[in-house]
PDB file of C-alpha atoms in Angstrom:
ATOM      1  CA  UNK X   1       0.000   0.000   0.000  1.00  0.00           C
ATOM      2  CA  UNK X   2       1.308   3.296  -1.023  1.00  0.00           C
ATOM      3  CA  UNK X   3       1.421   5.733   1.880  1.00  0.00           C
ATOM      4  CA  UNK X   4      -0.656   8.299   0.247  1.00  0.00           C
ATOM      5  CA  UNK X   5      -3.297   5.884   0.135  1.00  0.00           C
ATOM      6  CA  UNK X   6      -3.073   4.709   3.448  1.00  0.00           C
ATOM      7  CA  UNK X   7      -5.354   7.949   4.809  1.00  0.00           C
ATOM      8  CA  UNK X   8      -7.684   6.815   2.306  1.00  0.00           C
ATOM      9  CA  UNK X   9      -7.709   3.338   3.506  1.00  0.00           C
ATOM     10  CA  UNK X  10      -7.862   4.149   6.899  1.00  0.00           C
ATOM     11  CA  UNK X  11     -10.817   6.081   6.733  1.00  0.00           C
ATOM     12  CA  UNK X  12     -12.992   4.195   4.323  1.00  0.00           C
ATOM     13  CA  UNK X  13     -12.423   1.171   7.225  1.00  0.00           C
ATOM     14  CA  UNK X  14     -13.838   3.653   9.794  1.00  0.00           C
ATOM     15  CA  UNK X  15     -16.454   4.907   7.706  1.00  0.00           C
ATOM     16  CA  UNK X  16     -17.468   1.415   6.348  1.00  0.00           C
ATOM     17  CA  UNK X  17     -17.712   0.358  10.323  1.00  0.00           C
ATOM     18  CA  UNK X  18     -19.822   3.542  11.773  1.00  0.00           C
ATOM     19  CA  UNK X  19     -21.904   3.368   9.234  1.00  0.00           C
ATOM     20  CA  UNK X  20     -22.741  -0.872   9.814  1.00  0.00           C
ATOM     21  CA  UNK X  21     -23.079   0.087  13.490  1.00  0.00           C
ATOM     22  CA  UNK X  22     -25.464   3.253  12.231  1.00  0.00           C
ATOM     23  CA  UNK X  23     -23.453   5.916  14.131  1.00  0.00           C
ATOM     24  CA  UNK X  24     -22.347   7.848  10.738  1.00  0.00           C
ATOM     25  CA  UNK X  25     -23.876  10.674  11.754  1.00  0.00           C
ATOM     26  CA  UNK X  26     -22.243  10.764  15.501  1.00  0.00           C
ATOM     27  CA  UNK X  27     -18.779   9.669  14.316  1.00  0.00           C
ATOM     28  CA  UNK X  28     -18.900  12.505  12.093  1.00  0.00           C
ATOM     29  CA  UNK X  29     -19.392  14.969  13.945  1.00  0.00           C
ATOM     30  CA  UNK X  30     -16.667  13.510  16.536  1.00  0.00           C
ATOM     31  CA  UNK X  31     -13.992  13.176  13.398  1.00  0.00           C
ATOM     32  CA  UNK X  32     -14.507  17.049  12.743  1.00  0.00           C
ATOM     33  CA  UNK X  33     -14.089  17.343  16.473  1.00  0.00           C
ATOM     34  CA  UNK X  34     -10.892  15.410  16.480  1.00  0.00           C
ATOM     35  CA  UNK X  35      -9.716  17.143  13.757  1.00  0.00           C
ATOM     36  CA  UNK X  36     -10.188  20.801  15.047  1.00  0.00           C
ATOM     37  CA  UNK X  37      -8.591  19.441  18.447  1.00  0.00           C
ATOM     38  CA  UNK X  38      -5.399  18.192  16.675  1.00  0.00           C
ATOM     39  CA  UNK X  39      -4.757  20.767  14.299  1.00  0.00           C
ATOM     40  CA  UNK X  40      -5.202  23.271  17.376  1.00  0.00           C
ATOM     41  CA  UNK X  41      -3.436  21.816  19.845  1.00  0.00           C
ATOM     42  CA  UNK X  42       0.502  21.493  19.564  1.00  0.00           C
ATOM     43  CA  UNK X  43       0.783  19.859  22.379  1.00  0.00           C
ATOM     44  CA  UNK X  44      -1.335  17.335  21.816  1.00  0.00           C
ATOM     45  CA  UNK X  45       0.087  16.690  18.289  1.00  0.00           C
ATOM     46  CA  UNK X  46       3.462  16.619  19.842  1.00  0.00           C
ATOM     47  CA  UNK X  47       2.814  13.935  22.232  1.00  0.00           C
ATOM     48  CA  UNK X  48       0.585  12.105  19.417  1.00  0.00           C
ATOM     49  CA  UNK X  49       3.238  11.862  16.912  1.00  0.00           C
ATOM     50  CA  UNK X  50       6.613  11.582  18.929  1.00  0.00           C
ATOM     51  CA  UNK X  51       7.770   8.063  18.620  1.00  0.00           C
ATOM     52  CA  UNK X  52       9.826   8.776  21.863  1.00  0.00           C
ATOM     53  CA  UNK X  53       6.484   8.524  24.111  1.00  0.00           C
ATOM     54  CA  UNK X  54       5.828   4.787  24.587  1.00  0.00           C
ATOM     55  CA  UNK X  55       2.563   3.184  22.673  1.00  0.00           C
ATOM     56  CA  UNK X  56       1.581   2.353  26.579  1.00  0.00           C
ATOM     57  CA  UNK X  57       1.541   6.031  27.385  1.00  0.00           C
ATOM     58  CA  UNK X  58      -0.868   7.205  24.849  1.00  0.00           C
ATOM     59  CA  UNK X  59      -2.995   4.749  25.003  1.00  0.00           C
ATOM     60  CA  UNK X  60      -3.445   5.403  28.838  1.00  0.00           C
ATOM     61  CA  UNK X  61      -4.247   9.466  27.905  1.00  0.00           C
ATOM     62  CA  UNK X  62      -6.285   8.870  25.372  1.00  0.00           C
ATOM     63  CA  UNK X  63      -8.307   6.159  26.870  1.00  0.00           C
ATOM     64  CA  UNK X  64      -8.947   8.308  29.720  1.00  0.00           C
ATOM     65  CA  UNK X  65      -9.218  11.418  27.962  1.00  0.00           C
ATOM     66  CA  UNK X  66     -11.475  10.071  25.222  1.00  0.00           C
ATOM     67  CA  UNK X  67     -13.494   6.578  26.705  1.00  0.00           C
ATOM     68  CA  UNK X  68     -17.021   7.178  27.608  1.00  0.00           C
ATOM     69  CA  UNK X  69     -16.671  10.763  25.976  1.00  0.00           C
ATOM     70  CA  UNK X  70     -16.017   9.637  22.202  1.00  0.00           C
ATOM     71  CA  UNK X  71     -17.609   6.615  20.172  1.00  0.00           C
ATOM     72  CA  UNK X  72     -15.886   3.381  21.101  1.00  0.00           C
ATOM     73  CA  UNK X  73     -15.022   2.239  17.408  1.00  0.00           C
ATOM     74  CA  UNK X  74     -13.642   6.487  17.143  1.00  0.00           C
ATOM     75  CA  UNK X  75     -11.514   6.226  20.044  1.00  0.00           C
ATOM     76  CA  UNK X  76     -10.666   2.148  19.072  1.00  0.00           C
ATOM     77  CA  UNK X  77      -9.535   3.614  15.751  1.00  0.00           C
ATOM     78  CA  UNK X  78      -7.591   5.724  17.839  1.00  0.00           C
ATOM     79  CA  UNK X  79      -5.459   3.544  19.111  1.00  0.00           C
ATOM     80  CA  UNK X  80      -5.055   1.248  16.258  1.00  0.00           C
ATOM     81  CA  UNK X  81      -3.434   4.071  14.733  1.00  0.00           C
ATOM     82  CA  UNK X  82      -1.061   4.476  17.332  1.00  0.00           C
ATOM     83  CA  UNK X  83      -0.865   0.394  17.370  1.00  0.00           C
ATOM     84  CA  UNK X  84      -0.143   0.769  13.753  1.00  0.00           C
ATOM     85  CA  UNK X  85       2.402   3.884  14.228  1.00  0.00           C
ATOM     86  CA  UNK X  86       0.142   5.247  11.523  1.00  0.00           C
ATOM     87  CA  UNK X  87       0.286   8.834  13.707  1.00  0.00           C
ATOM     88  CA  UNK X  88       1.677  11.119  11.181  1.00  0.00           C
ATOM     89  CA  UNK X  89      -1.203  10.176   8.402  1.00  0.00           C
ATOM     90  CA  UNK X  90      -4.091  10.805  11.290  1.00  0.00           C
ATOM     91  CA  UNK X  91      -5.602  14.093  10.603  1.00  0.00           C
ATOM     92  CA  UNK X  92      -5.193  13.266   7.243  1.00  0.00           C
ATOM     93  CA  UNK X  93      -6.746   9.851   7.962  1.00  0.00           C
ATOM     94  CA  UNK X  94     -10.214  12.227   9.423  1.00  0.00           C
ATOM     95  CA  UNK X  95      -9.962  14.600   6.414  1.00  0.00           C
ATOM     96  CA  UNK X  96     -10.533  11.707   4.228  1.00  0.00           C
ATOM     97  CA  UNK X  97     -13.227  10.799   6.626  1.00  0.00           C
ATOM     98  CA  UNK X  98     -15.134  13.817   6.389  1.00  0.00           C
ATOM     99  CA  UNK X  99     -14.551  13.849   2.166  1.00  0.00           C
ATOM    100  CA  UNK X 100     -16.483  10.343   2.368  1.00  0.00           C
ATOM    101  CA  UNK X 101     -19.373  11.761   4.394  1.00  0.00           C
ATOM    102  CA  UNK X 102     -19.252  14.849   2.285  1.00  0.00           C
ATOM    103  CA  UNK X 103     -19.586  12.567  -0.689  1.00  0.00           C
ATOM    104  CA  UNK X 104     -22.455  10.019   0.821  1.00  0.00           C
ATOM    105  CA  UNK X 105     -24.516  13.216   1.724  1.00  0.00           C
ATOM    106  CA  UNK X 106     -24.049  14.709  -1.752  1.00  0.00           C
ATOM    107  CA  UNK X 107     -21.774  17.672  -1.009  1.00  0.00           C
ATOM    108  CA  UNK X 108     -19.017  19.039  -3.463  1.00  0.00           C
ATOM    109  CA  UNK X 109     -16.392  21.656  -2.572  1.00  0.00           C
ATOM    110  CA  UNK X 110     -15.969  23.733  -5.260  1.00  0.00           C
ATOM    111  CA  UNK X 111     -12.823  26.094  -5.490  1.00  0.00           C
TER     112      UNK X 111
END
């Protein structure tokens, strides 16, 4: 798999999955969140993306940060990206997200 697919892949798994489950809608809506959060915060990028903070770590923050607050497959996607090491394509694993449900709702971007 080429890595500029890999977003792509990524998010058509997640998408495929909340929509099964019939949360489309709610994961949505918590992928834009997720998205603004990350781009926004530095810090939480930082500690995201550094391969010097153990998998162990982030999976501990973001379980308790995110568990009972986010979806379970959202925040179980979550951590399968960190599983994965997979960090570096996440936000533009959720802007692929948000393309799909752009595209299923019959949105275009025009420029």
């Amino acid at each position: 798999m080429k890595n500029e697919n890999l977003p792509c892949a990524y998010a058509e798994a997640l998408f495929e999955l909340a929509e099964s489950k019939g949360l489309l809608e709610v994961v949505s809506e918590e992928v834009a969140f997720l998205e603004k959060l990350f781009s926004s915060d530095s810090t939480l990028r930082v500690f995201f993306e550094s391969p010097g903070i153990k998998e162990r770590e982030k999976y501990a923050l973001f379980e308790a940060v995110f568990r009972g607050k986010l979806e379970d497959i959202l925040v179980n996607f979550l951590l399968l990206v960190v599983r994965r090491g997979r960090q570096l394509h996440f936000l533009d694993m959720l802007g692929a997200f948000a393309d799909l449900h752009d595209k299923k709702r019959g949105l275009v971007h025009a420029k």
